[in-house]
Amino acid sequence: MMPEDRLNPNAAFLRPKSLSPGVLKVTASLEDWVLLAHIVRPQGRNGEVLADLFTDFPQHFAQRKSLCLRPPAGGLREALREAKVESHCVVLKFAQVDSIADAETLRGFDVVVPREERIPLEGDAVYVSDLVGMKVIDVSGGGAVDAGEITDVEPEGAGPALLVVRSPAGEELLIPFVRAYLRKTDIEGKRLEMDLPRGLLDLQDRARENVE
């Protein structure tokens, strides 16, 4: 399960909070769902629940016609159920959940939506969940070299966001996610073509060897 997050080269990087213990992570059987929030505990007397949000679009909770509540790890997948949000923020209120006891039954549940119902992004923005698993292809010099697979994305700090890439040799590489390097983003084909500066990858390999 991937959070509903987005990434725009040369723009502010929005990244979800770290998953709390017990939250389901990516598995092949859950790829069709996107994690929006994790219910922590009851909050209030009328069925409200406190939730950790994993989305850049909390304002869109009330605009969605339906969401799904997925039981904690170990729960029956068939128990996945639809729910209508009556209000939103860090505190969520679901229809027909009107007491502390009702809210307690939702403790540990995940709030999810089908992957195809993610909020459309504008311009060059992409979801981090789409980048993870992509192959980075270095097309500098007219070639097409497999630099490796994206395993994570480090948020921007003093510099741009960094793609964490596992090379074919199993080494970890860091590649700046900036517009100047991008040539083609093929989400369906899981392929990211980049024109990387000469020696960028070799420099990291040499630095690692010196440390070792």
PDB file of N, CA, C and O in Angstrom, residues 73-132:
ATOM      1  N   ALA A  73      -3.767  -5.509  10.062  1.00  0.00           N
ATOM      2  CA  ALA A  73      -3.097  -6.721   9.594  1.00  0.00           C
ATOM      3  C   ALA A  73      -3.610  -7.920  10.367  1.00  0.00           C
ATOM      4  O   ALA A  73      -3.727  -7.895  11.583  1.00  0.00           O
ATOM      5  N   GLY A  74      -3.947  -8.964   9.614  1.00  0.00           N
ATOM      6  CA  GLY A  74      -4.488 -10.159  10.247  1.00  0.00           C
ATOM      7  C   GLY A  74      -5.990 -10.223  10.178  1.00  0.00           C
ATOM      8  O   GLY A  74      -6.586 -11.272  10.407  1.00  0.00           O
ATOM      9  N   GLY A  75      -6.636  -9.082   9.814  1.00  0.00           N
ATOM     10  CA  GLY A  75      -8.084  -9.080   9.680  1.00  0.00           C
ATOM     11  C   GLY A  75      -8.498  -9.703   8.360  1.00  0.00           C
ATOM     12  O   GLY A  75      -7.700  -9.855   7.442  1.00  0.00           O
ATOM     13  N   LEU A  76      -9.743 -10.056   8.252  1.00  0.00           N
ATOM     14  CA  LEU A  76     -10.248 -10.671   7.031  1.00  0.00           C
ATOM     15  C   LEU A  76     -10.369  -9.640   5.929  1.00  0.00           C
ATOM     16  O   LEU A  76     -10.939  -8.567   6.126  1.00  0.00           O
ATOM     17  N   ARG A  77      -9.799  -9.942   4.746  1.00  0.00           N
ATOM     18  CA  ARG A  77      -9.886  -9.022   3.625  1.00  0.00           C
ATOM     19  C   ARG A  77     -11.335  -8.816   3.198  1.00  0.00           C
ATOM     20  O   ARG A  77     -11.729  -7.778   2.711  1.00  0.00           O
ATOM     21  N   GLU A  78     -12.156  -9.858   3.401  1.00  0.00           N
ATOM     22  CA  GLU A  78     -13.549  -9.745   3.011  1.00  0.00           C
ATOM     23  C   GLU A  78     -14.293  -8.722   3.861  1.00  0.00           C
ATOM     24  O   GLU A  78     -15.407  -8.318   3.545  1.00  0.00           O
ATOM     25  N   ALA A  79     -13.669  -8.308   4.983  1.00  0.00           N
ATOM     26  CA  ALA A  79     -14.323  -7.355   5.871  1.00  0.00           C
ATOM     27  C   ALA A  79     -14.162  -5.913   5.394  1.00  0.00           C
ATOM     28  O   ALA A  79     -14.665  -4.999   6.035  1.00  0.00           O
ATOM     29  N   LEU A  80     -13.441  -5.707   4.297  1.00  0.00           N
ATOM     30  CA  LEU A  80     -13.301  -4.373   3.719  1.00  0.00           C
ATOM     31  C   LEU A  80     -14.684  -3.794   3.499  1.00  0.00           C
ATOM     32  O   LEU A  80     -15.553  -4.441   2.927  1.00  0.00           O
ATOM     33  N   ARG A  81     -14.917  -2.568   3.975  1.00  0.00           N
ATOM     34  CA  ARG A  81     -16.257  -2.030   3.882  1.00  0.00           C
ATOM     35  C   ARG A  81     -16.241  -0.587   3.431  1.00  0.00           C
ATOM     36  O   ARG A  81     -15.260   0.130   3.634  1.00  0.00           O
ATOM     37  N   GLU A  82     -17.308  -0.170   2.814  1.00  0.00           N
ATOM     38  CA  GLU A  82     -17.433   1.198   2.312  1.00  0.00           C
ATOM     39  C   GLU A  82     -17.934   2.098   3.424  1.00  0.00           C
ATOM     40  O   GLU A  82     -18.723   1.694   4.275  1.00  0.00           O
ATOM     41  N   ALA A  83     -17.477   3.360   3.431  1.00  0.00           N
ATOM     42  CA  ALA A  83     -17.915   4.311   4.445  1.00  0.00           C
ATOM     43  C   ALA A  83     -18.007   5.698   3.839  1.00  0.00           C
ATOM     44  O   ALA A  83     -17.239   6.048   2.943  1.00  0.00           O
ATOM     45  N   LYS A  84     -18.928   6.492   4.307  1.00  0.00           N
ATOM     46  CA  LYS A  84     -19.105   7.867   3.844  1.00  0.00           C
ATOM     47  C   LYS A  84     -18.582   8.812   4.913  1.00  0.00           C
ATOM     48  O   LYS A  84     -18.940   8.712   6.095  1.00  0.00           O
ATOM     49  N   VAL A  85     -17.692   9.741   4.536  1.00  0.00           N
ATOM     50  CA  VAL A  85     -17.117  10.692   5.481  1.00  0.00           C
ATOM     51  C   VAL A  85     -18.067  11.863   5.673  1.00  0.00           C
ATOM     52  O   VAL A  85     -18.513  12.479   4.710  1.00  0.00           O
ATOM     53  N   GLU A  86     -18.394  12.160   6.938  1.00  0.00           N
ATOM     54  CA  GLU A  86     -19.278  13.281   7.227  1.00  0.00           C
ATOM     55  C   GLU A  86     -18.501  14.556   7.506  1.00  0.00           C
ATOM     56  O   GLU A  86     -18.999  15.662   7.295  1.00  0.00           O
ATOM     57  N   SER A  87     -17.280  14.446   7.987  1.00  0.00           N
ATOM     58  CA  SER A  87     -16.419  15.599   8.209  1.00  0.00           C
ATOM     59  C   SER A  87     -14.988  15.111   8.111  1.00  0.00           C
ATOM     60  O   SER A  87     -14.731  13.918   8.093  1.00  0.00           O
ATOM     61  N   HIS A  88     -14.022  16.046   8.007  1.00  0.00           N
ATOM     62  CA  HIS A  88     -12.645  15.606   7.835  1.00  0.00           C
ATOM     63  C   HIS A  88     -11.664  16.554   8.499  1.00  0.00           C
ATOM     64  O   HIS A  88     -11.977  17.694   8.786  1.00  0.00           O
ATOM     65  N   CYS A  89     -10.493  16.094   8.726  1.00  0.00           N
ATOM     66  CA  CYS A  89      -9.326  16.785   9.264  1.00  0.00           C
ATOM     67  C   CYS A  89      -8.478  15.665   9.827  1.00  0.00           C
ATOM     68  O   CYS A  89      -8.484  14.556   9.299  1.00  0.00           O
ATOM     69  N   VAL A  90      -7.743  15.908  10.920  1.00  0.00           N
ATOM     70  CA  VAL A  90      -7.043  14.813  11.570  1.00  0.00           C
ATOM     71  C   VAL A  90      -8.084  13.955  12.297  1.00  0.00           C
ATOM     72  O   VAL A  90      -7.923  12.774  12.466  1.00  0.00           O
ATOM     73  N   VAL A  91      -9.178  14.606  12.695  1.00  0.00           N
ATOM     74  CA  VAL A  91     -10.289  13.884  13.313  1.00  0.00           C
ATOM     75  C   VAL A  91     -11.323  13.605  12.230  1.00  0.00           C
ATOM     76  O   VAL A  91     -11.808  14.508  11.563  1.00  0.00           O
ATOM     77  N   LEU A  92     -11.650  12.325  12.038  1.00  0.00           N
ATOM     78  CA  LEU A  92     -12.612  11.916  11.015  1.00  0.00           C
ATOM     79  C   LEU A  92     -13.906  11.467  11.672  1.00  0.00           C
ATOM     80  O   LEU A  92     -13.898  10.884  12.752  1.00  0.00           O
ATOM     81  N   LYS A  93     -15.023  11.722  10.986  1.00  0.00           N
ATOM     82  CA  LYS A  93     -16.336  11.262  11.454  1.00  0.00           C
ATOM     83  C   LYS A  93     -17.000  10.500  10.321  1.00  0.00           C
ATOM     84  O   LYS A  93     -17.223  11.038   9.240  1.00  0.00           O
ATOM     85  N   PHE A  94     -17.280   9.217  10.567  1.00  0.00           N
ATOM     86  CA  PHE A  94     -17.914   8.375   9.562  1.00  0.00           C
ATOM     87  C   PHE A  94     -19.404   8.228   9.848  1.00  0.00           C
ATOM     88  O   PHE A  94     -19.834   8.212  11.004  1.00  0.00           O
ATOM     89  N   ALA A  95     -20.170   8.110   8.784  1.00  0.00           N
ATOM     90  CA  ALA A  95     -21.610   7.890   8.916  1.00  0.00           C
ATOM     91  C   ALA A  95     -21.867   6.584   9.660  1.00  0.00           C
ATOM     92  O   ALA A  95     -21.137   5.602   9.486  1.00  0.00           O
ATOM     93  N   GLN A  96     -22.879   6.603  10.527  1.00  0.00           N
ATOM     94  CA  GLN A  96     -23.313   5.435  11.285  1.00  0.00           C
ATOM     95  C   GLN A  96     -22.279   4.966  12.306  1.00  0.00           C
ATOM     96  O   GLN A  96     -22.356   3.834  12.802  1.00  0.00           O
ATOM     97  N   VAL A  97     -21.304   5.809  12.595  1.00  0.00           N
ATOM     98  CA  VAL A  97     -20.372   5.560  13.697  1.00  0.00           C
ATOM     99  C   VAL A  97     -20.586   6.714  14.654  1.00  0.00           C
ATOM    100  O   VAL A  97     -20.038   7.808  14.477  1.00  0.00           O
ATOM    101  N   ASP A  98     -21.425   6.494  15.691  1.00  0.00           N
ATOM    102  CA  ASP A  98     -21.956   7.614  16.470  1.00  0.00           C
ATOM    103  C   ASP A  98     -21.652   7.555  17.963  1.00  0.00           C
ATOM    104  O   ASP A  98     -22.234   8.313  18.736  1.00  0.00           O
ATOM    105  N   SER A  99     -20.744   6.669  18.374  1.00  0.00           N
ATOM    106  CA  SER A  99     -20.431   6.578  19.787  1.00  0.00           C
ATOM    107  C   SER A  99     -18.975   6.183  19.961  1.00  0.00           C
ATOM    108  O   SER A  99     -18.307   5.746  19.012  1.00  0.00           O
ATOM    109  N   ILE A 100     -18.484   6.329  21.184  1.00  0.00           N
ATOM    110  CA  ILE A 100     -17.115   5.923  21.480  1.00  0.00           C
ATOM    111  C   ILE A 100     -16.941   4.433  21.221  1.00  0.00           C
ATOM    112  O   ILE A 100     -15.924   3.988  20.674  1.00  0.00           O
ATOM    113  N   ALA A 101     -17.954   3.658  21.578  1.00  0.00           N
ATOM    114  CA  ALA A 101     -17.875   2.212  21.362  1.00  0.00           C
ATOM    115  C   ALA A 101     -17.800   1.881  19.880  1.00  0.00           C
ATOM    116  O   ALA A 101     -17.026   1.010  19.458  1.00  0.00           O
ATOM    117  N   ASP A 102     -18.588   2.578  19.065  1.00  0.00           N
ATOM    118  CA  ASP A 102     -18.536   2.364  17.613  1.00  0.00           C
ATOM    119  C   ASP A 102     -17.156   2.712  17.077  1.00  0.00           C
ATOM    120  O   ASP A 102     -16.584   1.992  16.250  1.00  0.00           O
ATOM    121  N   ALA A 103     -16.629   3.855  17.530  1.00  0.00           N
ATOM    122  CA  ALA A 103     -15.329   4.319  17.044  1.00  0.00           C
ATOM    123  C   ALA A 103     -14.217   3.357  17.460  1.00  0.00           C
ATOM    124  O   ALA A 103     -13.259   3.140  16.712  1.00  0.00           O
ATOM    125  N   GLU A 104     -14.357   2.754  18.634  1.00  0.00           N
ATOM    126  CA  GLU A 104     -13.333   1.824  19.127  1.00  0.00           C
ATOM    127  C   GLU A 104     -13.183   0.621  18.196  1.00  0.00           C
ATOM    128  O   GLU A 104     -12.084   0.070  18.044  1.00  0.00           O
ATOM    129  N   THR A 105     -14.255   0.225  17.522  1.00  0.00           N
ATOM    130  CA  THR A 105     -14.181  -0.920  16.611  1.00  0.00           C
ATOM    131  C   THR A 105     -13.354  -0.618  15.373  1.00  0.00           C
ATOM    132  O   THR A 105     -12.972  -1.539  14.638  1.00  0.00           O
ATOM    133  N   LEU A 106     -13.066   0.659  15.134  1.00  0.00           N
ATOM    134  CA  LEU A 106     -12.288   1.050  13.955  1.00  0.00           C
ATOM    135  C   LEU A 106     -10.807   1.251  14.276  1.00  0.00           C
ATOM    136  O   LEU A 106     -10.017   1.565  13.378  1.00  0.00           O
ATOM    137  N   ARG A 107     -10.438   1.100  15.534  1.00  0.00           N
ATOM    138  CA  ARG A 107      -9.036   1.302  15.923  1.00  0.00           C
ATOM    139  C   ARG A 107      -8.117   0.411  15.076  1.00  0.00           C
ATOM    140  O   ARG A 107      -8.324  -0.794  14.968  1.00  0.00           O
ATOM    141  N   GLY A 108      -7.086   1.009  14.468  1.00  0.00           N
ATOM    142  CA  GLY A 108      -6.125   0.254  13.671  1.00  0.00           C
ATOM    143  C   GLY A 108      -6.521   0.066  12.219  1.00  0.00           C
ATOM    144  O   GLY A 108      -5.723  -0.452  11.427  1.00  0.00           O
ATOM    145  N   PHE A 109      -7.739   0.480  11.837  1.00  0.00           N
ATOM    146  CA  PHE A 109      -8.142   0.349  10.440  1.00  0.00           C
ATOM    147  C   PHE A 109      -7.394   1.354   9.562  1.00  0.00           C
ATOM    148  O   PHE A 109      -6.952   2.404  10.031  1.00  0.00           O
ATOM    149  N   ASP A 110      -7.263   1.031   8.273  1.00  0.00           N
ATOM    150  CA  ASP A 110      -6.719   1.957   7.281  1.00  0.00           C
ATOM    151  C   ASP A 110      -7.861   2.506   6.445  1.00  0.00           C
ATOM    152  O   ASP A 110      -8.817   1.792   6.122  1.00  0.00           O
ATOM    153  N   VAL A 111      -7.750   3.785   6.081  1.00  0.00           N
ATOM    154  CA  VAL A 111      -8.703   4.402   5.164  1.00  0.00           C
ATOM    155  C   VAL A 111      -8.074   4.355   3.778  1.00  0.00           C
ATOM    156  O   VAL A 111      -6.996   4.914   3.561  1.00  0.00           O
ATOM    157  N   VAL A 112      -8.707   3.673   2.832  1.00  0.00           N
ATOM    158  CA  VAL A 112      -8.119   3.456   1.514  1.00  0.00           C
ATOM    159  C   VAL A 112      -9.114   3.806   0.410  1.00  0.00           C
ATOM    160  O   VAL A 112     -10.320   3.870   0.639  1.00  0.00           O
ATOM    161  N   VAL A 113      -8.574   4.046  -0.783  1.00  0.00           N
ATOM    162  CA  VAL A 113      -9.389   4.259  -1.980  1.00  0.00           C
ATOM    163  C   VAL A 113      -8.771   3.462  -3.114  1.00  0.00           C
ATOM    164  O   VAL A 113      -7.573   3.161  -3.095  1.00  0.00           O
ATOM    165  N   PRO A 114      -9.554   3.098  -4.126  1.00  0.00           N
ATOM    166  CA  PRO A 114      -8.979   2.428  -5.289  1.00  0.00           C
ATOM    167  C   PRO A 114      -7.920   3.310  -5.939  1.00  0.00           C
ATOM    168  O   PRO A 114      -8.055   4.532  -5.983  1.00  0.00           O
ATOM    169  N   ARG A 115      -6.871   2.701  -6.422  1.00  0.00           N
ATOM    170  CA  ARG A 115      -5.758   3.437  -7.018  1.00  0.00           C
ATOM    171  C   ARG A 115      -6.216   4.357  -8.144  1.00  0.00           C
ATOM    172  O   ARG A 115      -5.706   5.466  -8.309  1.00  0.00           O
ATOM    173  N   GLU A 116      -7.198   3.905  -8.926  1.00  0.00           N
ATOM    174  CA  GLU A 116      -7.653   4.707 -10.063  1.00  0.00           C
ATOM    175  C   GLU A 116      -8.430   5.947  -9.636  1.00  0.00           C
ATOM    176  O   GLU A 116      -8.720   6.812 -10.466  1.00  0.00           O
ATOM    177  N   GLU A 117      -8.755   6.061  -8.344  1.00  0.00           N
ATOM    178  CA  GLU A 117      -9.500   7.220  -7.866  1.00  0.00           C
ATOM    179  C   GLU A 117      -8.607   8.265  -7.199  1.00  0.00           C
ATOM    180  O   GLU A 117      -9.103   9.176  -6.531  1.00  0.00           O
ATOM    181  N   ARG A 118      -7.308   8.172  -7.393  1.00  0.00           N
ATOM    182  CA  ARG A 118      -6.410   9.207  -6.857  1.00  0.00           C
ATOM    183  C   ARG A 118      -6.708  10.553  -7.502  1.00  0.00           C
ATOM    184  O   ARG A 118      -7.170  10.627  -8.635  1.00  0.00           O
ATOM    185  N   ILE A 119      -6.417  11.627  -6.764  1.00  0.00           N
ATOM    186  CA  ILE A 119      -6.636  12.967  -7.282  1.00  0.00           C
ATOM    187  C   ILE A 119      -5.703  13.212  -8.467  1.00  0.00           C
ATOM    188  O   ILE A 119      -4.491  12.992  -8.366  1.00  0.00           O
ATOM    189  N   PRO A 120      -6.220  13.675  -9.627  1.00  0.00           N
ATOM    190  CA  PRO A 120      -5.352  13.966 -10.776  1.00  0.00           C
ATOM    191  C   PRO A 120      -4.342  15.058 -10.416  1.00  0.00           C
ATOM    192  O   PRO A 120      -4.662  16.012  -9.695  1.00  0.00           O
ATOM    193  N   LEU A 121      -3.125  14.919 -10.900  1.00  0.00           N
ATOM    194  CA  LEU A 121      -2.074  15.902 -10.641  1.00  0.00           C
ATOM    195  C   LEU A 121      -1.902  16.822 -11.850  1.00  0.00           C
ATOM    196  O   LEU A 121      -2.255  16.466 -12.969  1.00  0.00           O
ATOM    197  N   GLU A 122      -1.373  17.994 -11.595  1.00  0.00           N
ATOM    198  CA  GLU A 122      -1.176  18.972 -12.663  1.00  0.00           C
ATOM    199  C   GLU A 122       0.300  19.069 -13.042  1.00  0.00           C
ATOM    200  O   GLU A 122       1.195  18.804 -12.238  1.00  0.00           O
ATOM    201  N   GLY A 123       0.541  19.476 -14.273  1.00  0.00           N
ATOM    202  CA  GLY A 123       1.902  19.730 -14.735  1.00  0.00           C
ATOM    203  C   GLY A 123       2.784  18.497 -14.663  1.00  0.00           C
ATOM    204  O   GLY A 123       2.395  17.403 -15.058  1.00  0.00           O
ATOM    205  N   ASP A 124       4.012  18.685 -14.140  1.00  0.00           N
ATOM    206  CA  ASP A 124       4.999  17.605 -14.073  1.00  0.00           C
ATOM    207  C   ASP A 124       4.919  16.793 -12.788  1.00  0.00           C
ATOM    208  O   ASP A 124       5.736  15.898 -12.572  1.00  0.00           O
ATOM    209  N   ALA A 125       3.960  17.124 -11.926  1.00  0.00           N
ATOM    210  CA  ALA A 125       3.882  16.424 -10.649  1.00  0.00           C
ATOM    211  C   ALA A 125       3.581  14.948 -10.864  1.00  0.00           C
ATOM    212  O   ALA A 125       2.831  14.576 -11.763  1.00  0.00           O
ATOM    213  N   VAL A 126       4.190  14.102 -10.048  1.00  0.00           N
ATOM    214  CA  VAL A 126       3.960  12.664 -10.104  1.00  0.00           C
ATOM    215  C   VAL A 126       3.821  12.137  -8.681  1.00  0.00           C
ATOM    216  O   VAL A 126       4.281  12.756  -7.727  1.00  0.00           O
ATOM    217  N   TYR A 127       3.176  11.005  -8.548  1.00  0.00           N
ATOM    218  CA  TYR A 127       3.063  10.363  -7.251  1.00  0.00           C
ATOM    219  C   TYR A 127       4.349   9.602  -6.940  1.00  0.00           C
ATOM    220  O   TYR A 127       4.884   8.898  -7.799  1.00  0.00           O
ATOM    221  N   VAL A 128       4.815   9.744  -5.702  1.00  0.00           N
ATOM    222  CA  VAL A 128       5.983   8.987  -5.271  1.00  0.00           C
ATOM    223  C   VAL A 128       5.704   7.492  -5.414  1.00  0.00           C
ATOM    224  O   VAL A 128       6.573   6.704  -5.790  1.00  0.00           O
ATOM    225  N   SER A 129       4.468   7.105  -5.146  1.00  0.00           N
ATOM    226  CA  SER A 129       4.109   5.694  -5.260  1.00  0.00           C
ATOM    227  C   SER A 129       4.228   5.184  -6.687  1.00  0.00           C
ATOM    228  O   SER A 129       4.394   3.988  -6.908  1.00  0.00           O
ATOM    229  N   ASP A 130       4.140   6.069  -7.668  1.00  0.00           N
ATOM    230  CA  ASP A 130       4.353   5.665  -9.062  1.00  0.00           C
ATOM    231  C   ASP A 130       5.842   5.571  -9.381  1.00  0.00           C
ATOM    232  O   ASP A 130       6.260   4.744 -10.206  1.00  0.00           O
ATOM    233  N   LEU A 131       6.650   6.422  -8.749  1.00  0.00           N
ATOM    234  CA  LEU A 131       8.087   6.398  -9.008  1.00  0.00           C
ATOM    235  C   LEU A 131       8.751   5.144  -8.442  1.00  0.00           C
ATOM    236  O   LEU A 131       9.642   4.568  -9.069  1.00  0.00           O
ATOM    237  N   VAL A 132       8.306   4.729  -7.256  1.00  0.00           N
ATOM    238  CA  VAL A 132       8.905   3.549  -6.636  1.00  0.00           C
ATOM    239  C   VAL A 132       8.653   2.322  -7.511  1.00  0.00           C
ATOM    240  O   VAL A 132       7.523   2.035  -7.892  1.00  0.00           O
TER     241      VAL A 132
END
